[in-house]
mmCIF file of C-alpha atoms and ligand atoms in Angstrom:
data_model
loop_
_atom_site.group_PDB
_atom_site.id
_atom_site.type_symbol
_atom_site.label_atom_id
_atom_site.label_comp_id
_atom_site.label_asym_id
_atom_site.label_seq_id
_atom_site.Cartn_x
_atom_site.Cartn_y
_atom_site.Cartn_z
ATOM 1 C CA MET M 1 0.101 0.120 0.232
ATOM 2 C CA PRO M 2 1.620 3.418 -0.793
ATOM 3 C CA ASP M 3 2.377 5.912 1.669
ATOM 4 C CA LEU M 4 0.048 9.003 1.089
ATOM 5 C CA SER M 5 1.784 10.684 4.612
ATOM 6 C CA THR M 6 2.917 14.734 3.156
ATOM 7 C CA GLN M 7 4.932 17.376 4.946
ATOM 8 C CA TYR M 8 3.230 20.485 4.914
ATOM 9 C CA MET M 9 4.466 23.662 6.724
ATOM 10 C CA GLY M 10 6.399 21.863 9.120
ATOM 11 C CA LEU M 11 3.206 19.173 9.842
ATOM 12 C CA LYS M 12 3.367 15.939 8.745
ATOM 13 C CA LEU M 13 0.124 14.891 7.215
ATOM 14 C CA LYS M 14 -1.328 11.602 6.856
ATOM 15 C CA SER M 15 -2.879 12.433 3.601
ATOM 16 C CA PRO M 16 -2.549 15.440 1.484
ATOM 17 C CA ILE M 17 -5.948 16.581 1.313
ATOM 18 C CA ILE M 18 -7.011 19.397 3.841
ATOM 19 C CA ALA M 19 -10.800 20.116 4.769
ATOM 20 C CA ALA M 20 -10.790 23.764 3.604
ATOM 21 C CA SER M 21 -11.845 26.259 5.319
ATOM 22 C CA SER M 22 -15.547 26.524 5.673
ATOM 23 C CA GLY M 23 -18.852 26.131 7.623
ATOM 24 C CA LEU M 24 -18.354 22.761 7.769
ATOM 25 C CA THR M 25 -15.416 23.473 9.723
ATOM 26 C CA ASN M 26 -16.785 24.964 12.385
ATOM 27 C CA SER M 27 -17.886 22.298 14.832
ATOM 28 C CA VAL M 28 -15.753 19.776 16.902
ATOM 29 C CA LYS M 29 -18.537 17.297 15.369
ATOM 30 C CA ASP M 30 -18.263 17.877 12.170
ATOM 31 C CA ILE M 31 -13.800 17.907 12.020
ATOM 32 C CA GLN M 32 -14.170 14.938 13.886
ATOM 33 C CA GLU M 33 -16.200 13.528 11.121
ATOM 34 C CA PHE M 34 -13.360 14.432 9.031
ATOM 35 C CA GLU M 35 -10.715 12.654 10.817
ATOM 36 C CA GLN M 36 -13.016 9.527 10.164
ATOM 37 C CA MET M 37 -12.692 9.662 6.881
ATOM 38 C CA GLY M 38 -9.177 10.045 6.623
ATOM 39 C CA ILE M 39 -8.919 13.477 6.507
ATOM 40 C CA GLY M 40 -5.046 15.015 6.675
ATOM 41 C CA ALA M 41 -5.479 18.065 8.092
ATOM 42 C CA VAL M 42 -8.614 20.654 8.729
ATOM 43 C CA VAL M 43 -8.187 24.612 8.946
ATOM 44 C CA VAL M 44 -11.070 25.891 10.738
ATOM 45 C CA LYS M 45 -13.243 28.348 9.751
ATOM 46 C CA SER M 46 -12.099 31.973 9.748
ATOM 47 C CA ILE M 47 -12.775 34.143 12.151
ATOM 48 C CA PHE M 48 -12.817 37.845 10.388
ATOM 49 C CA GLU M 49 -10.848 40.614 11.771
ATOM 50 C CA GLU M 50 -13.130 42.619 12.598
ATOM 51 C CA GLU M 51 -14.680 40.174 15.366
ATOM 52 C CA ILE M 52 -10.973 39.909 16.857
ATOM 53 C CA THR M 53 -11.255 44.111 16.693
ATOM 54 C CA TRP M 54 -15.110 44.241 18.490
ATOM 55 C CA GLU M 55 -14.007 42.047 21.417
ATOM 56 C CA MET M 56 -10.376 44.041 21.717
ATOM 57 C CA ASN M 57 -12.048 47.338 22.297
ATOM 58 C CA LYS M 58 -14.911 46.068 24.008
ATOM 59 C CA ALA M 59 -12.363 44.908 26.498
ATOM 60 C CA LEU M 60 -11.196 48.364 26.972
ATOM 61 C CA ASN M 61 -14.146 49.393 27.494
ATOM 62 C CA GLN M 62 -15.501 51.384 24.728
ATOM 63 C CA THR M 63 -19.252 51.460 23.587
ATOM 64 C CA GLN M 64 -18.917 53.234 20.019
ATOM 65 C CA ARG M 65 -17.829 51.380 17.329
ATOM 66 C CA PRO M 66 -13.902 50.341 16.861
ATOM 67 C CA SER M 67 -12.339 53.375 14.914
ATOM 68 C CA THR M 68 -10.909 50.332 12.564
ATOM 69 C CA ILE M 69 -14.005 48.640 11.313
ATOM 70 C CA TYR M 70 -14.790 49.080 8.256
ATOM 71 C CA PRO M 71 -18.672 50.367 7.794
ATOM 72 C CA GLU M 72 -18.884 47.359 5.342
ATOM 73 C CA ILE M 73 -18.648 44.454 7.177
ATOM 74 C CA PHE M 74 -21.750 45.536 8.765
ATOM 75 C CA ASP M 75 -23.120 43.819 6.139
ATOM 76 C CA TYR M 76 -21.747 40.129 6.784
ATOM 77 C CA PHE M 77 -22.710 39.532 9.981
ATOM 78 C CA ASP M 78 -24.933 41.097 12.867
ATOM 79 C CA ILE M 79 -21.676 42.730 15.388
ATOM 80 C CA LYS M 80 -24.286 41.116 18.465
ATOM 81 C CA ASP M 81 -24.001 38.213 17.613
ATOM 82 C CA THR M 82 -20.115 38.082 17.713
ATOM 83 C CA GLU M 83 -19.687 39.624 21.027
ATOM 84 C CA ASP M 84 -19.005 36.585 22.432
ATOM 85 C CA ALA M 85 -17.441 34.838 19.249
ATOM 86 C CA VAL M 86 -13.864 35.307 20.240
ATOM 87 C CA SER M 87 -14.094 33.165 23.205
ATOM 88 C CA LYS M 88 -15.972 30.918 21.074
ATOM 89 C CA TYR M 89 -13.687 30.488 18.559
ATOM 90 C CA ILE M 90 -10.669 29.856 20.743
ATOM 91 C CA LYS M 91 -12.982 26.914 22.847
ATOM 92 C CA LEU M 92 -13.325 25.507 19.706
ATOM 93 C CA ILE M 93 -9.734 24.913 18.355
ATOM 94 C CA ASN M 94 -9.105 23.561 22.142
ATOM 95 C CA ASP M 95 -11.846 20.645 22.131
ATOM 96 C CA ALA M 96 -11.030 20.306 18.432
ATOM 97 C CA LYS M 97 -7.269 19.619 19.470
ATOM 98 C CA GLN M 98 -8.104 17.802 22.592
ATOM 99 C CA SER M 99 -11.128 15.226 20.718
ATOM 100 C CA THR M 100 -8.993 14.726 17.853
ATOM 101 C CA ASN M 101 -5.252 13.679 16.394
ATOM 102 C CA ILE M 102 -5.303 15.700 13.880
ATOM 103 C CA PRO M 103 -3.539 19.102 13.118
ATOM 104 C CA ILE M 104 -6.000 21.863 13.319
ATOM 105 C CA ILE M 105 -5.446 24.836 11.460
ATOM 106 C CA GLY M 106 -6.654 27.795 12.953
ATOM 107 C CA SER M 107 -7.719 30.556 10.427
ATOM 108 C CA ILE M 108 -8.422 34.965 10.813
ATOM 109 C CA ASN M 109 -9.979 36.453 7.838
ATOM 110 C CA CYS M 110 -7.988 39.750 7.522
ATOM 111 C CA VAL M 111 -7.903 42.862 5.602
ATOM 112 C CA SER M 112 -5.563 45.302 7.463
ATOM 113 C CA SER M 113 -2.186 44.641 9.564
ATOM 114 C CA HIS M 114 -4.210 45.882 12.697
ATOM 115 C CA GLU M 115 -4.945 44.770 16.123
ATOM 116 C CA TRP M 116 -5.421 40.800 15.474
ATOM 117 C CA PRO M 117 -2.136 39.603 15.268
ATOM 118 C CA LEU M 118 -2.273 39.748 18.962
ATOM 119 C CA PHE M 119 -4.892 37.139 18.858
ATOM 120 C CA ILE M 120 -2.478 35.056 17.467
ATOM 121 C CA ASP M 121 -1.064 33.782 20.947
ATOM 122 C CA ARG M 122 -4.616 32.614 21.694
ATOM 123 C CA ILE M 123 -5.150 30.884 18.970
ATOM 124 C CA GLN M 124 -1.218 29.331 19.651
ATOM 125 C CA ASP M 125 -2.402 28.917 23.215
ATOM 126 C CA ALA M 126 -5.379 26.346 22.152
ATOM 127 C CA GLY M 127 -3.269 23.878 20.629
ATOM 128 C CA ALA M 128 -3.930 25.186 16.753
ATOM 129 C CA ASP M 129 -1.049 23.387 15.206
ATOM 130 C CA ALA M 130 -0.767 26.187 12.223
ATOM 131 C CA LEU M 131 -1.976 29.074 11.273
ATOM 132 C CA GLU M 132 -3.758 30.743 7.781
ATOM 133 C CA LEU M 133 -4.418 34.500 7.186
ATOM 134 C CA ASN M 134 -7.385 34.442 4.475
ATOM 135 C CA MET M 135 -6.496 38.019 3.202
ATOM 136 C CA PHE M 136 -8.785 39.604 0.198
ATOM 137 C CA ILE M 137 -8.974 43.220 -0.098
ATOM 138 C CA LEU M 138 -10.906 43.560 -3.762
ATOM 139 C CA PRO M 139 -8.490 46.183 -6.001
ATOM 140 C CA SER M 140 -12.027 48.320 -6.435
ATOM 141 C CA ASP M 141 -10.868 51.042 -4.839
ATOM 142 C CA LEU M 142 -9.367 53.462 -8.089
ATOM 143 C CA THR M 143 -7.202 55.784 -5.980
ATOM 144 C CA ARG M 144 -5.046 53.080 -5.228
ATOM 145 C CA ASN M 145 -2.542 51.297 -6.807
ATOM 146 C CA ALA M 146 -0.727 48.111 -7.153
ATOM 147 C CA GLU M 147 1.799 48.679 -4.388
ATOM 148 C CA GLU M 148 -0.422 50.498 -1.928
ATOM 149 C CA PHE M 149 -2.993 46.880 -1.961
ATOM 150 C CA GLU M 150 -0.261 44.943 -1.948
ATOM 151 C CA LYS M 151 1.427 46.512 0.898
ATOM 152 C CA VAL M 152 -0.903 45.558 2.733
ATOM 153 C CA TYR M 153 0.568 41.231 2.563
ATOM 154 C CA PHE M 154 3.298 42.536 3.449
ATOM 155 C CA GLU M 155 2.499 44.182 6.658
ATOM 156 C CA SER M 156 0.221 41.293 7.831
ATOM 157 C CA ILE M 157 2.795 38.846 7.325
ATOM 158 C CA GLU M 158 4.936 40.587 9.283
ATOM 159 C CA ALA M 159 3.024 41.404 12.088
ATOM 160 C CA ALA M 160 2.518 37.573 12.151
ATOM 161 C CA LYS M 161 5.815 36.548 12.633
ATOM 162 C CA LYS M 162 6.043 38.791 14.938
ATOM 163 C CA VAL M 163 4.310 36.734 17.269
ATOM 164 C CA ALA M 164 4.062 33.810 15.925
ATOM 165 C CA LYS M 165 5.144 30.597 17.053
ATOM 166 C CA ILE M 166 3.712 28.291 15.247
ATOM 167 C CA PRO M 167 3.631 28.332 10.718
ATOM 168 C CA ILE M 168 1.820 30.991 9.206
ATOM 169 C CA SER M 169 0.112 30.848 5.939
ATOM 170 C CA LEU M 170 -1.489 32.878 4.066
ATOM 171 C CA LYS M 171 -4.601 32.421 1.246
ATOM 172 C CA ILE M 172 -4.640 34.727 -1.249
ATOM 173 C CA SER M 173 -6.658 35.679 -4.551
ATOM 174 C CA TYR M 174 -5.311 36.068 -7.958
ATOM 175 C CA TYR M 175 -6.513 39.479 -8.611
ATOM 176 C CA PHE M 176 -3.070 40.607 -8.354
ATOM 177 C CA SER M 177 -1.419 43.128 -11.603
ATOM 178 C CA SER M 178 1.864 40.463 -12.168
ATOM 179 C CA LEU M 179 0.421 37.042 -9.346
ATOM 180 C CA GLY M 180 3.635 34.782 -10.445
ATOM 181 C CA GLN M 181 6.201 37.658 -8.961
ATOM 182 C CA PHE M 182 4.067 38.436 -6.270
ATOM 183 C CA ILE M 183 3.572 34.878 -5.330
ATOM 184 C CA LYS M 184 7.322 34.151 -5.322
ATOM 185 C CA ARG M 185 8.170 37.719 -3.501
ATOM 186 C CA LEU M 186 5.436 36.704 -0.756
ATOM 187 C CA SER M 187 7.263 33.493 -0.306
ATOM 188 C CA GLU M 188 10.093 34.992 0.669
ATOM 189 C CA THR M 189 8.911 36.651 4.099
ATOM 190 C CA GLY M 190 9.689 34.201 5.846
ATOM 191 C CA ILE M 191 5.799 32.849 5.906
ATOM 192 C CA ASP M 192 5.809 28.806 5.932
ATOM 193 C CA GLY M 193 3.173 28.552 3.093
ATOM 194 C CA LEU M 194 0.969 29.811 0.548
ATOM 195 C CA VAL M 195 -2.826 29.060 -0.448
ATOM 196 C CA LEU M 196 -3.687 29.428 -4.201
ATOM 197 C CA PHE M 197 -6.090 30.205 -4.327
ATOM 198 C CA ASN M 198 -9.358 31.536 -2.307
ATOM 199 C CA ARG M 199 -12.370 31.684 -4.081
ATOM 200 C CA PHE M 200 -14.890 34.486 -3.128
ATOM 201 C CA TYR M 201 -18.571 35.594 -3.520
ATOM 202 C CA SER M 202 -19.072 37.078 -6.517
ATOM 203 C CA PRO M 203 -21.293 38.722 -8.257
ATOM 204 C CA ASP M 204 -24.747 37.548 -10.649
ATOM 205 C CA VAL M 205 -27.116 39.410 -12.969
ATOM 206 C CA ASP M 206 -30.987 38.034 -12.386
ATOM 207 C CA ILE M 207 -32.539 40.076 -15.511
ATOM 208 C CA ASN M 208 -36.187 38.886 -14.582
ATOM 209 C CA LYS M 209 -35.570 40.511 -10.883
ATOM 210 C CA MET M 210 -33.830 43.484 -12.464
ATOM 211 C CA ASP M 211 -31.480 42.323 -9.558
ATOM 212 C CA VAL M 212 -27.344 42.106 -9.338
ATOM 213 C CA ILE M 213 -27.082 38.470 -6.877
ATOM 214 C CA PRO M 214 -24.627 36.697 -5.506
ATOM 215 C CA SER M 215 -23.308 33.693 -8.284
ATOM 216 C CA ASN M 216 -22.583 30.520 -7.564
ATOM 217 C CA ILE M 217 -21.108 29.731 -4.179
ATOM 218 C CA TYR M 218 -19.531 26.386 -5.292
ATOM 219 C CA SER M 219 -16.847 25.818 -7.406
ATOM 220 C CA ASN M 220 -16.796 23.544 -10.584
ATOM 221 C CA ASN M 221 -14.237 21.459 -11.745
ATOM 222 C CA THR M 222 -13.395 24.129 -14.644
ATOM 223 C CA ASP M 223 -12.017 25.870 -11.474
ATOM 224 C CA ILE M 224 -8.804 23.690 -10.922
ATOM 225 C CA THR M 225 -6.721 25.175 -13.977
ATOM 226 C CA MET M 226 -6.043 28.442 -12.040
ATOM 227 C CA PRO M 227 -4.401 26.313 -9.423
ATOM 228 C CA ILE M 228 -2.557 24.082 -11.467
ATOM 229 C CA ARG M 229 -1.281 27.242 -13.944
ATOM 230 C CA TRP M 230 -0.181 29.374 -10.463
ATOM 231 C CA ILE M 231 1.394 26.395 -8.608
ATOM 232 C CA GLY M 232 3.124 24.290 -12.001
ATOM 233 C CA LEU M 233 4.613 27.670 -12.266
ATOM 234 C CA THR M 234 5.564 29.050 -9.204
ATOM 235 C CA SER M 235 6.357 25.715 -6.989
ATOM 236 C CA PRO M 236 9.818 25.233 -8.548
ATOM 237 C CA ILE M 237 10.877 28.602 -7.148
ATOM 238 C CA VAL M 238 9.143 29.336 -4.455
ATOM 239 C CA LYS M 239 10.788 29.242 -1.110
ATOM 240 C CA CYS M 240 7.509 28.407 1.512
ATOM 241 C CA ASP M 241 4.948 25.279 0.648
ATOM 242 C CA LEU M 242 2.301 25.642 -1.708
ATOM 243 C CA ALA M 243 -1.208 23.941 -0.836
ATOM 244 C CA ALA M 244 -3.656 24.230 -3.579
ATOM 245 C CA SER M 245 -7.515 25.276 -3.088
ATOM 246 C CA THR M 246 -10.301 25.703 -5.531
ATOM 247 C CA GLY M 247 -11.983 23.624 -8.559
ATOM 248 C CA VAL M 248 -10.955 19.894 -6.616
ATOM 249 C CA GLN M 249 -13.808 17.830 -6.772
ATOM 250 C CA SER M 250 -12.245 13.974 -7.588
ATOM 251 C CA GLY M 251 -9.318 11.966 -6.217
ATOM 252 C CA GLU M 252 -7.630 12.505 -10.303
ATOM 253 C CA ASP M 253 -7.660 16.435 -9.098
ATOM 254 C CA VAL M 254 -5.819 16.219 -6.159
ATOM 255 C CA VAL M 255 -3.160 14.170 -8.109
ATOM 256 C CA LYS M 256 -2.947 16.737 -10.810
ATOM 257 C CA LEU M 257 -1.872 19.213 -8.283
ATOM 258 C CA LEU M 258 0.534 17.201 -6.414
ATOM 259 C CA LEU M 259 1.686 16.654 -9.805
ATOM 260 C CA VAL M 260 2.435 20.289 -10.480
ATOM 261 C CA GLY M 261 4.262 20.910 -7.578
ATOM 262 C CA ALA M 262 1.651 21.436 -4.370
ATOM 263 C CA LYS M 263 2.686 20.265 -0.807
ATOM 264 C CA ALA M 264 -1.147 19.174 0.149
ATOM 265 C CA VAL M 265 -4.621 19.938 -1.543
ATOM 266 C CA GLN M 266 -7.835 21.852 0.222
ATOM 267 C CA VAL M 267 -11.497 21.204 -0.585
ATOM 268 C CA ALA M 268 -14.497 22.436 -0.158
ATOM 269 C CA SER M 269 -17.342 22.551 -2.775
ATOM 270 C CA LEU M 270 -16.997 18.897 -2.755
ATOM 271 C CA PHE M 271 -17.612 18.262 0.638
ATOM 272 C CA TYR M 272 -20.606 20.569 0.710
ATOM 273 C CA ARG M 273 -22.231 18.784 -2.678
ATOM 274 C CA GLN M 274 -21.195 15.118 -1.532
ATOM 275 C CA GLY M 275 -21.060 15.271 1.806
ATOM 276 C CA ILE M 276 -17.806 14.589 3.726
ATOM 277 C CA LYS M 277 -18.210 10.761 3.609
ATOM 278 C CA VAL M 278 -16.967 11.745 -0.337
ATOM 279 C CA LEU M 279 -13.620 11.968 1.349
ATOM 280 C CA PRO M 280 -12.094 7.794 1.373
ATOM 281 C CA LYS M 281 -13.142 7.096 -2.438
ATOM 282 C CA MET M 282 -10.947 10.067 -3.588
ATOM 283 C CA THR M 283 -8.637 8.804 -1.018
ATOM 284 C CA ILE M 284 -8.367 5.251 -2.825
ATOM 285 C CA ASP M 285 -8.384 6.801 -6.058
ATOM 286 C CA VAL M 286 -5.320 8.379 -5.193
ATOM 287 C CA LEU M 287 -3.495 5.405 -3.704
ATOM 288 C CA LYS M 288 -4.749 3.258 -6.940
ATOM 289 C CA TRP M 289 -3.263 6.001 -9.354
ATOM 290 C CA MET M 290 0.470 5.820 -7.007
ATOM 291 C CA GLU M 291 -0.113 1.919 -7.165
ATOM 292 C CA ALA M 292 -0.411 1.807 -10.912
ATOM 293 C CA ASN M 293 2.299 4.063 -11.462
ATOM 294 C CA LYS M 294 4.144 2.651 -9.008
ATOM 295 C CA PHE M 295 5.009 4.973 -6.600
ATOM 296 C CA ASN M 296 5.509 4.694 -3.267
ATOM 297 C CA THR M 297 5.305 8.035 -1.700
ATOM 298 C CA ILE M 298 3.865 11.438 -2.834
ATOM 299 C CA ASP M 299 7.616 13.095 -2.961
ATOM 300 C CA GLU M 300 8.532 10.300 -5.835
ATOM 301 C CA PHE M 301 6.313 12.399 -7.711
ATOM 302 C CA ARG M 302 5.470 15.284 -6.411
ATOM 303 C CA GLY M 303 6.276 17.794 -9.072
ATOM 304 C CA LYS M 304 7.160 16.078 -11.743
ATOM 305 C CA LEU M 305 4.900 18.100 -14.459
ATOM 306 C CA SER M 306 5.961 21.484 -12.582
ATOM 307 C CA TYR M 307 7.619 24.684 -14.924
ATOM 308 C CA ASN M 308 11.313 23.141 -14.381
ATOM 309 C CA GLN M 309 10.017 19.049 -14.555
ATOM 310 C CA THR M 310 7.817 18.662 -17.587
ATOM 311 C CA THR M 311 8.622 18.235 -21.205
ATOM 312 C CA ASN M 312 6.104 21.151 -22.047
ATOM 313 C CA PRO M 313 6.542 23.896 -19.793
ATOM 314 C CA ALA M 314 5.225 26.471 -22.480
ATOM 315 C CA ALA M 315 1.801 24.242 -21.485
ATOM 316 C CA PHE M 316 1.617 26.689 -18.068
ATOM 317 C CA GLU M 317 2.092 29.891 -20.114
ATOM 318 C CA ARG M 318 -0.050 29.286 -22.934
ATOM 319 C CA THR M 319 -2.931 31.699 -23.228
ATOM 320 C CA GLN M 320 -4.465 32.087 -26.958
ATOM 321 C CA PHE M 321 -6.331 29.223 -28.290
ATOM 322 C CA MET M 322 -5.435 30.280 -31.775
ATOM 323 C CA LYS M 323 -3.525 26.607 -32.498
ATOM 324 C CA HIS M 324 -6.382 24.204 -30.637
ATOM 325 C CA PHE M 325 -9.252 25.808 -32.066
ATOM 326 C CA ALA M 326 -7.960 26.616 -35.611
ATOM 327 C CA GLY M 327 -10.134 23.407 -37.361
ATOM 328 C CA ILE M 328 -13.283 24.135 -35.154
ATOM 329 C CA ILE M 329 -13.701 28.152 -35.984
HETATM 330 C C1 LIG W 1 -19.823 28.132 1.793
HETATM 331 C C2 LIG W 1 -18.180 28.588 2.411
HETATM 332 C C3 LIG W 1 -17.535 29.078 2.843
HETATM 333 C C4 LIG W 1 -16.388 29.438 2.983
HETATM 334 N N1 LIG W 1 -15.591 30.099 4.149
HETATM 335 C C5 LIG W 1 -14.562 30.066 4.192
HETATM 336 C C6 LIG W 1 -13.844 30.926 5.381
HETATM 337 O O1 LIG W 1 -14.619 31.147 6.500
HETATM 338 N N2 LIG W 1 -12.423 30.921 5.219
HETATM 339 C C7 LIG W 1 -11.806 30.976 4.227
HETATM 340 O O2 LIG W 1 -10.378 31.612 3.963
HETATM 341 N N3 LIG W 1 -12.091 30.383 3.129
HETATM 342 C C8 LIG W 1 -13.177 30.356 3.113
HETATM 343 N N4 LIG W 1 -13.798 29.562 2.178
HETATM 344 C C9 LIG W 1 -13.540 29.640 0.301
HETATM 345 C C10 LIG W 1 -12.970 27.752 1.099
HETATM 346 O O3 LIG W 1 -12.123 27.329 1.952
HETATM 347 C C11 LIG W 1 -12.143 27.452 -0.787
HETATM 348 O O4 LIG W 1 -10.323 28.540 0.047
HETATM 349 C C12 LIG W 1 -12.929 27.488 -1.805
HETATM 350 O O5 LIG W 1 -13.956 28.066 -1.500
HETATM 351 C C13 LIG W 1 -12.183 26.810 -2.271
HETATM 352 O O6 LIG W 1 -12.405 25.604 -3.171
HETATM 353 P P1 LIG W 1 -13.568 24.480 -3.360
HETATM 354 O O7 LIG W 1 -12.974 24.899 -4.479
HETATM 355 O O8 LIG W 1 -12.856 23.416 -2.802
HETATM 356 O O9 LIG W 1 -14.533 25.096 -2.907
HETATM 357 C C14 LIG W 1 -15.439 29.125 2.168
HETATM 358 C C15 LIG W 1 -15.982 28.849 0.710
HETATM 359 C C16 LIG W 1 -17.618 28.257 1.009
HETATM 360 C C17 LIG W 1 -18.188 27.201 -0.457
#
């Protein structure tokens, strides 16, 4: 039987498949089920920077909304419900650690480098094995240039690294003007891992209700091409581990991402659609592929199809369809 274990950010995972941060990783019961089904690690649902800031300001006896809170956040959740969010979050990590034997990764959804780094102490004291920073600032402010947007990411990593004793990863989107170089520069900050990529609510239009509505929450199988391209291109040159996220729908997809150089593969939508019970089949499919291709360990094939190892590196850079569709159009 091939060995599925892998190292990610210095953590030993018995499987490269990680439960991505989502509503499915928000209870001890679900985290235990993930463990029983064979998950390698779980990233707990993100706590929002604004929830942390709110709690801290409350502790300082401030009655006004903290100045660092972005007003938009009140669209996302009712602040009254979040008053004990921080202690609940710490308890969730603590309970998950006590009742499972898999790595538990905390997650903070942040938009700045303000107060939340102080909260890292509590997350690591609760037993978290690592922390994922889920950062996304939509570059929709037309008065700020790319450099100003990107600066916040570097400041946040620096602030987190000052406090953290546990490994830190950063989960990013692909909305950057020079994505490959940005990934490379982030990896040189001393960060332990990068997660490529997060997937967000995107707008759609309802032509009957004449309204702008959220589009599909869940990814589909064509979305996997983004992490395939960018992990394939950057895994040979980055200075940290890469985990894949977005579009993974099967064990075959897990193999693809390992082949282009991922250390671990995160999954959310598939578990929403088919339930956590789909995990054993995914795992068996990875093992069967390894057996069929005579690989005993993941390290024997990881990165074999990355940019510097494939015989066809141009495939990662090709963007136009001219040659392929020449006979079709
Ligand atoms: C309902 C839902 C809730 C999510 N909540 C979070 C979250 O709290 N923090 C986070 O970093 N990502 C969150 N995500 C993003 C997932 O972790 C994942 O990165 C994204 O869905 C792409 O992976 P997938 O294609 O396997 O779904 C959420 C995704 C979904 C579908």
